[in-house]
Short mmCIF file of C-alpha atoms and ligand atoms in Angstrom, two decimals:
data_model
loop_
_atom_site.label_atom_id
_atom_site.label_comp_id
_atom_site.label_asym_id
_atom_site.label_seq_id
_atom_site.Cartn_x
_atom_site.Cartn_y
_atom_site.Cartn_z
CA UNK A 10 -25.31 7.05 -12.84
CA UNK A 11 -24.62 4.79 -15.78
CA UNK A 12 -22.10 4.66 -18.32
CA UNK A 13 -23.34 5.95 -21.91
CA UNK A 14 -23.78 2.71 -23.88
CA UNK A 15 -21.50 3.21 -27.16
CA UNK A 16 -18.88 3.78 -24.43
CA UNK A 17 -19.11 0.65 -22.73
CA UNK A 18 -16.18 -1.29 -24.60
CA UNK A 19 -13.93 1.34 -24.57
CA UNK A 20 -14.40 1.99 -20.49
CA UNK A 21 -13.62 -1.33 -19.94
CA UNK A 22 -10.83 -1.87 -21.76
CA UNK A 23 -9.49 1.51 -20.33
CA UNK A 24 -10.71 -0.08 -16.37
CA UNK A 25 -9.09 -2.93 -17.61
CA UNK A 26 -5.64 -1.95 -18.58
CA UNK A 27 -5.58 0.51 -15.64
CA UNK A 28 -5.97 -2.26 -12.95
CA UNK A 29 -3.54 -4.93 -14.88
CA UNK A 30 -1.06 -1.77 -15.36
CA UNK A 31 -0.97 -0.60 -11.58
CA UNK A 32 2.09 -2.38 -9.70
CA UNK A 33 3.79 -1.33 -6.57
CA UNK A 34 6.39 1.19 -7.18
CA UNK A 35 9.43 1.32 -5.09
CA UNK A 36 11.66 4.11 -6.84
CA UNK A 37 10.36 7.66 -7.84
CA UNK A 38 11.80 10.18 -9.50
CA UNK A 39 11.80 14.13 -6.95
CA UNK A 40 9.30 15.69 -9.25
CA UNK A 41 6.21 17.17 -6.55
CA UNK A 42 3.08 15.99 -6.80
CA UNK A 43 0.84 19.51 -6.79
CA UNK A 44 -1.13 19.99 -4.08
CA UNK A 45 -4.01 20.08 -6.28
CA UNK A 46 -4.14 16.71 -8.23
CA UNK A 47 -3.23 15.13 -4.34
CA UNK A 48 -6.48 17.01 -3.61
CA UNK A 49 -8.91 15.50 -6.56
CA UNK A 50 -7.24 11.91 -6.08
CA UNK A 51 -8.23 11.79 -2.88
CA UNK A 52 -11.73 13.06 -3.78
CA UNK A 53 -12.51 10.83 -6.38
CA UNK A 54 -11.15 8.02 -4.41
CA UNK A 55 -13.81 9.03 -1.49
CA UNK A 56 -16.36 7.64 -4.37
CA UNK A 57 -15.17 4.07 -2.40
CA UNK A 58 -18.25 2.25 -0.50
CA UNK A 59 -18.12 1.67 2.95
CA UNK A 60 -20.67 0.25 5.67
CA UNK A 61 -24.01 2.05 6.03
CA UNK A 62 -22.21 4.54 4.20
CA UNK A 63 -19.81 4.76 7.25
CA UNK A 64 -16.41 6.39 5.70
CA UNK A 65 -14.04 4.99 8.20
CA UNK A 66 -11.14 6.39 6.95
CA UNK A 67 -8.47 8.96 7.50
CA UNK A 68 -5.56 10.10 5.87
CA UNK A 69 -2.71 11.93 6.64
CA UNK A 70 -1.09 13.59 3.75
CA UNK A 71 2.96 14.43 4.39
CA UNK A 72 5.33 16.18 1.78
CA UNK A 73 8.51 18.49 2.50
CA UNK A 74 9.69 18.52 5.54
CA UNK A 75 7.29 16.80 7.61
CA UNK A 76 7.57 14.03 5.71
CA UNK A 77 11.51 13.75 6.01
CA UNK A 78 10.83 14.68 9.82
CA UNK A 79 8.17 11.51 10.22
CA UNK A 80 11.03 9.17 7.71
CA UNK A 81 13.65 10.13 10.03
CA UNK A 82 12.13 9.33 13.24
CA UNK A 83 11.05 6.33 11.81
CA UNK A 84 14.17 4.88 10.56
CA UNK A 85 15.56 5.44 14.02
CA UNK A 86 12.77 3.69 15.78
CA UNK A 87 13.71 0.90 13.08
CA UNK A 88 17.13 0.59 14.19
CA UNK A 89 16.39 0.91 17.47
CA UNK A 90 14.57 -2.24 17.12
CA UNK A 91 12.37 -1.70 20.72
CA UNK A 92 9.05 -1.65 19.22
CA UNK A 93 7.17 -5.34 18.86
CA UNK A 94 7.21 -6.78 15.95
CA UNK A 95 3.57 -5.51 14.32
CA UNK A 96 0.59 -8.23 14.06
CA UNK A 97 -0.12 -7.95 10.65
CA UNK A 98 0.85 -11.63 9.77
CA UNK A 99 0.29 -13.88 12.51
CA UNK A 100 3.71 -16.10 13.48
CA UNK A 101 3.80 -18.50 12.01
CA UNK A 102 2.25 -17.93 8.58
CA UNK A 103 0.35 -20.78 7.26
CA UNK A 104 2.13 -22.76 4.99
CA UNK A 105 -0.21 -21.74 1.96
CA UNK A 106 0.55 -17.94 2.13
CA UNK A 107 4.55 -18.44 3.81
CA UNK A 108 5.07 -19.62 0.53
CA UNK A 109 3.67 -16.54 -1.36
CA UNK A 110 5.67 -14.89 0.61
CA UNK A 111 8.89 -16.44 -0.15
CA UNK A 112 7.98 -16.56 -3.37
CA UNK A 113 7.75 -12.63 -3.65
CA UNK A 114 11.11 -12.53 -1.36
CA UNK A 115 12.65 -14.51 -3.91
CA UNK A 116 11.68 -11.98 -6.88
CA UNK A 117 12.05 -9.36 -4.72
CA UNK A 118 15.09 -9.45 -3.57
CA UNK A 119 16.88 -11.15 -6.89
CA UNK A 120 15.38 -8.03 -8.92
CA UNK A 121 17.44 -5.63 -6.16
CA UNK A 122 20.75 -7.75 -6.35
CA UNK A 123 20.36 -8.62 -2.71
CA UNK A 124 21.21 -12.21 -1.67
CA UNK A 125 18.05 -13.43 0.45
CA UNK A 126 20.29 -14.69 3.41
CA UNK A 127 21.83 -11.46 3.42
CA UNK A 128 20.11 -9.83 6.14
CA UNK A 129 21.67 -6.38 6.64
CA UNK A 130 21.01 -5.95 2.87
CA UNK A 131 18.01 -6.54 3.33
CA UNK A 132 17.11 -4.53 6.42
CA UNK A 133 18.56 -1.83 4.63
CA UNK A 134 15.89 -2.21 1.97
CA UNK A 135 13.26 -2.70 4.42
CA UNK A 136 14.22 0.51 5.78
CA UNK A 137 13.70 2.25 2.52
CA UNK A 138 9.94 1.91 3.21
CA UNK A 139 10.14 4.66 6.07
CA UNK A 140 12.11 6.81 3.51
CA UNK A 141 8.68 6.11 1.64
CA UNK A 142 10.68 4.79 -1.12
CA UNK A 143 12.29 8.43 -2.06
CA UNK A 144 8.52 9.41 -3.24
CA UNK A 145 7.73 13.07 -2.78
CA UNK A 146 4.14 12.14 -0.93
CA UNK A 147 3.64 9.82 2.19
CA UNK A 148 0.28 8.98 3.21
CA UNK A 149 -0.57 7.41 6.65
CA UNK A 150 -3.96 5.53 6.82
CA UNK A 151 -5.83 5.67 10.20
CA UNK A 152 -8.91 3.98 11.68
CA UNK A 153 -11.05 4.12 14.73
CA UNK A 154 -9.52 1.22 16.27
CA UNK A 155 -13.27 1.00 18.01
CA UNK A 156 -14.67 -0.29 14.50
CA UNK A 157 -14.59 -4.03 13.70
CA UNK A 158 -12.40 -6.02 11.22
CA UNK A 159 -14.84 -5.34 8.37
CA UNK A 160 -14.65 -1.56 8.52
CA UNK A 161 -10.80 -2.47 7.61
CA UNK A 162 -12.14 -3.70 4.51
CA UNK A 163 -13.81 0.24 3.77
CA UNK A 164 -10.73 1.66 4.41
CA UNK A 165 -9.18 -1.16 2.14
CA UNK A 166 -11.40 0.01 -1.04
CA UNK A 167 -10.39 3.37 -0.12
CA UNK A 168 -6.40 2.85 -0.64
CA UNK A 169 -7.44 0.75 -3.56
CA UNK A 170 -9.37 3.52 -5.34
CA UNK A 171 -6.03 5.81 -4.83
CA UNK A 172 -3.94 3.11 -6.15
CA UNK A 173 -6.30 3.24 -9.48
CA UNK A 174 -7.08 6.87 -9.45
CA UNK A 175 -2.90 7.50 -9.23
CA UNK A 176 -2.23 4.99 -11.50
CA UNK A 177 -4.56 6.44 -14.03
CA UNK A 178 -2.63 9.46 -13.73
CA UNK A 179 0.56 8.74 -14.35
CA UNK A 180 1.76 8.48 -10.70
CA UNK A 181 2.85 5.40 -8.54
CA UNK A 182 1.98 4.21 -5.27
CA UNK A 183 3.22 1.64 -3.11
CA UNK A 184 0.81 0.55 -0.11
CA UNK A 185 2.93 -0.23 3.00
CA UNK A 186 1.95 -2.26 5.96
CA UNK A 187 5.50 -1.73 7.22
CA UNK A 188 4.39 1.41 9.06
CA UNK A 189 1.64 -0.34 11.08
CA UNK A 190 4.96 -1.61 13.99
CA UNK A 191 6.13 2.06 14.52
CA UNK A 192 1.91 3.13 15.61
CA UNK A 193 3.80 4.64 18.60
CA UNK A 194 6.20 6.60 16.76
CA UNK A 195 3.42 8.01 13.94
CA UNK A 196 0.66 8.95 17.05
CA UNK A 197 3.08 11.11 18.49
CA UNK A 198 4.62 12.49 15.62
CA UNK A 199 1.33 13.28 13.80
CA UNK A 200 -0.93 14.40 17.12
CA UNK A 201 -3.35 11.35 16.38
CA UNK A 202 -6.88 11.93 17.85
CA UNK A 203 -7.84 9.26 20.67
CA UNK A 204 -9.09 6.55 19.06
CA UNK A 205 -6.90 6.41 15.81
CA UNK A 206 -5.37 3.64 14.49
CA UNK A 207 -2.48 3.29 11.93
CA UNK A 208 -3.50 0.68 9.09
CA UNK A 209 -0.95 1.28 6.74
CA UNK A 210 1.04 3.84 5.10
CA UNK A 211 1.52 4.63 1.18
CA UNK A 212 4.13 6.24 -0.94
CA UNK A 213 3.07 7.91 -3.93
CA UNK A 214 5.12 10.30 -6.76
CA UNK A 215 6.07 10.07 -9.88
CA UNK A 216 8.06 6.57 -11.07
CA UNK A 217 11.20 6.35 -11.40
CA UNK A 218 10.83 3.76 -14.54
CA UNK A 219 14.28 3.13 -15.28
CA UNK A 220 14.74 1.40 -11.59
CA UNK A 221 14.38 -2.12 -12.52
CA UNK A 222 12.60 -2.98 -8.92
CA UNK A 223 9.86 -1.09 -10.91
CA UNK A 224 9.61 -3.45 -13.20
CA UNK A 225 8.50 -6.66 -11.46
CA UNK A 226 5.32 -8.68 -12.19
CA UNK A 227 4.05 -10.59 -9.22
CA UNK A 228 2.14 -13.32 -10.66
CA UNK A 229 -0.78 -13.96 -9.56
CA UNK A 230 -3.53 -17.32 -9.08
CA UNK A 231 -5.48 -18.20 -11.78
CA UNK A 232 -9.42 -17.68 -11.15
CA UNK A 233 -9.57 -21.90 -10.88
CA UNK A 234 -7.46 -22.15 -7.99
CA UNK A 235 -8.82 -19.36 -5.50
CA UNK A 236 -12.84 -19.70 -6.60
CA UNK A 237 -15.15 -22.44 -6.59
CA UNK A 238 -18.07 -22.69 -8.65
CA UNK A 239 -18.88 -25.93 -6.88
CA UNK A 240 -22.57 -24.12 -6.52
CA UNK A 241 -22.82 -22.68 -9.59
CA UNK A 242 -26.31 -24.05 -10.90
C1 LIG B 310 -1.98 -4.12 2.58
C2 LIG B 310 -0.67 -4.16 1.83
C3 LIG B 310 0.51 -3.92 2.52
C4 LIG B 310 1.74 -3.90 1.85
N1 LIG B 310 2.87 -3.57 2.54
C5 LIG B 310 4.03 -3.41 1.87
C6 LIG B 310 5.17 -2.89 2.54
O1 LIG B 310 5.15 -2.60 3.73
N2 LIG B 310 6.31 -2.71 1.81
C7 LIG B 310 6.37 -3.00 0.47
O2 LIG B 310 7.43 -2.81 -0.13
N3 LIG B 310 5.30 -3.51 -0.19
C8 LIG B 310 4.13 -3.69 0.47
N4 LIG B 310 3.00 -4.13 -0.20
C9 LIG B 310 3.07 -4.41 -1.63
C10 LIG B 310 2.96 -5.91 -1.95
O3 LIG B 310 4.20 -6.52 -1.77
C11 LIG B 310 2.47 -6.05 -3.40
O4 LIG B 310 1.16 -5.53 -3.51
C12 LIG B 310 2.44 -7.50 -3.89
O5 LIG B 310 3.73 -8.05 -3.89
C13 LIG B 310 1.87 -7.58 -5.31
O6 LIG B 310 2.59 -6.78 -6.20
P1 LIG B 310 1.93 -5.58 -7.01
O7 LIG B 310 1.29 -4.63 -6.02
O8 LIG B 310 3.08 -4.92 -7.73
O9 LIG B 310 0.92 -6.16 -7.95
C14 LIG B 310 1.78 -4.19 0.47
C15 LIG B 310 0.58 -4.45 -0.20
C16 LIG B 310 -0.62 -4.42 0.46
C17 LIG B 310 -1.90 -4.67 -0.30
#
């Protein structure tokens, strides 16, 4: 299905500003999200390609009181501290993306008043993300863990699409790898079948914008310095 052609500037300047406008939200406001528009986000999102038409994904949707039940358990297994640490960055980083990442400490933590050598400040931030930032919704991404890297990537396009779709619509979203440690906890807690996998998690509700941690612009590379046209003929 194509786009009717008059339309085509104004869809992508709309595409456009939506993707520049999304950011990761880390404050919401208590409003619910109805049940409903949780409902059509998730089925326009499920527009997202995938392998052979594959679909790897699953999501677990949480609100009320299983929510707080999953946040609660989590922040215990947090302090707890038992669980290995999760392998979503290898240790150590290379040098190229460890400074990213201290670059986005930096402006993460200066944004929040926290000092970056103060670690229980920070922990206690980091624990926010199993409080799902305060959002009403909590999402918990799954995967067969059977599949291969690259069926990662479908369920990648998928959260993107819900990032977009949300953002569209006046809701936030923050995706959050942060839940990938506590598998253990989330299995149990959520009767995972077999084979599933947590990938991430994902808190979405209505911003908060006067919080200024909602206000931060991650810069990003320019086009020069992370493509090559070296074979561009
Ligand atoms: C796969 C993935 C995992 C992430 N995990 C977390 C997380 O656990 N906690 C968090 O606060 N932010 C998390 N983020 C958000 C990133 O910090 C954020 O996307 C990045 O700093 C760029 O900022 P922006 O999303 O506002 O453009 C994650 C983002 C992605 C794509």
């Amino acid at each position: 299905m194509s786009m009717p052609e008059h339309s085509t500037m104004d869809v992508t300047r709309v595409v456009d500003a939506v993707l520049r406008a999304r950011r990761s939200l880390r404050a919401y406001r208590p409003d619910a999200v109805p049940r409903p528009v949780l409902e059509d986000l998730l089925d326009v999102a499920s527009s997202a390609p995938s392998n052979s038409n594959t679909q790897p994904w699953r999501v677990h949707v949480l609100a009320g009181a299983a929510k707080d039940a999953l946040g609660a358990a989590l922040r215990t297994a947090f302090r707890d501290n038992t669980l290995p640490p999760s392998p979503h960055f290898p240790d150590p980083l290379p040098e190229e993306h460890a400074q990213r990442q201290r670059d986005f400490g930096a402006v993460y933590y200066r944004t929040l008043g926290i000092d970056v050598a103060d670690m229980p400040a920070r922990m206690r931030q980091t624990e926010k993300n199993f409080d799902f930032f305060g959002a009403p919704v909590g999402l918990i991404f799954t995967i067969d863990r059977r599949l291969a890297p690259h069926s990662w990537l479908d369920l990648g396009l998928l959260v993107q699409n819900i990032m977009i779709a949300a953002s569209a619509r006046g809701l936030g979203t923050c995706p959050q790898v942060s839940f990938a440690r506590f598998h253990p906890v989330i299995a149990r807690h959520l009767s995972f079948t077999e084979h599933e996998q947590t990938v991430c998690g994902m808190s979405l509700g209505y911003p908060d914008r006067d919080e200024p941690v909602n206000h931060m612009a991650m810069p990003r590379r320019g086009v020069g310095e992370f493509a090559s046209f070296d074979h561009w003929e």
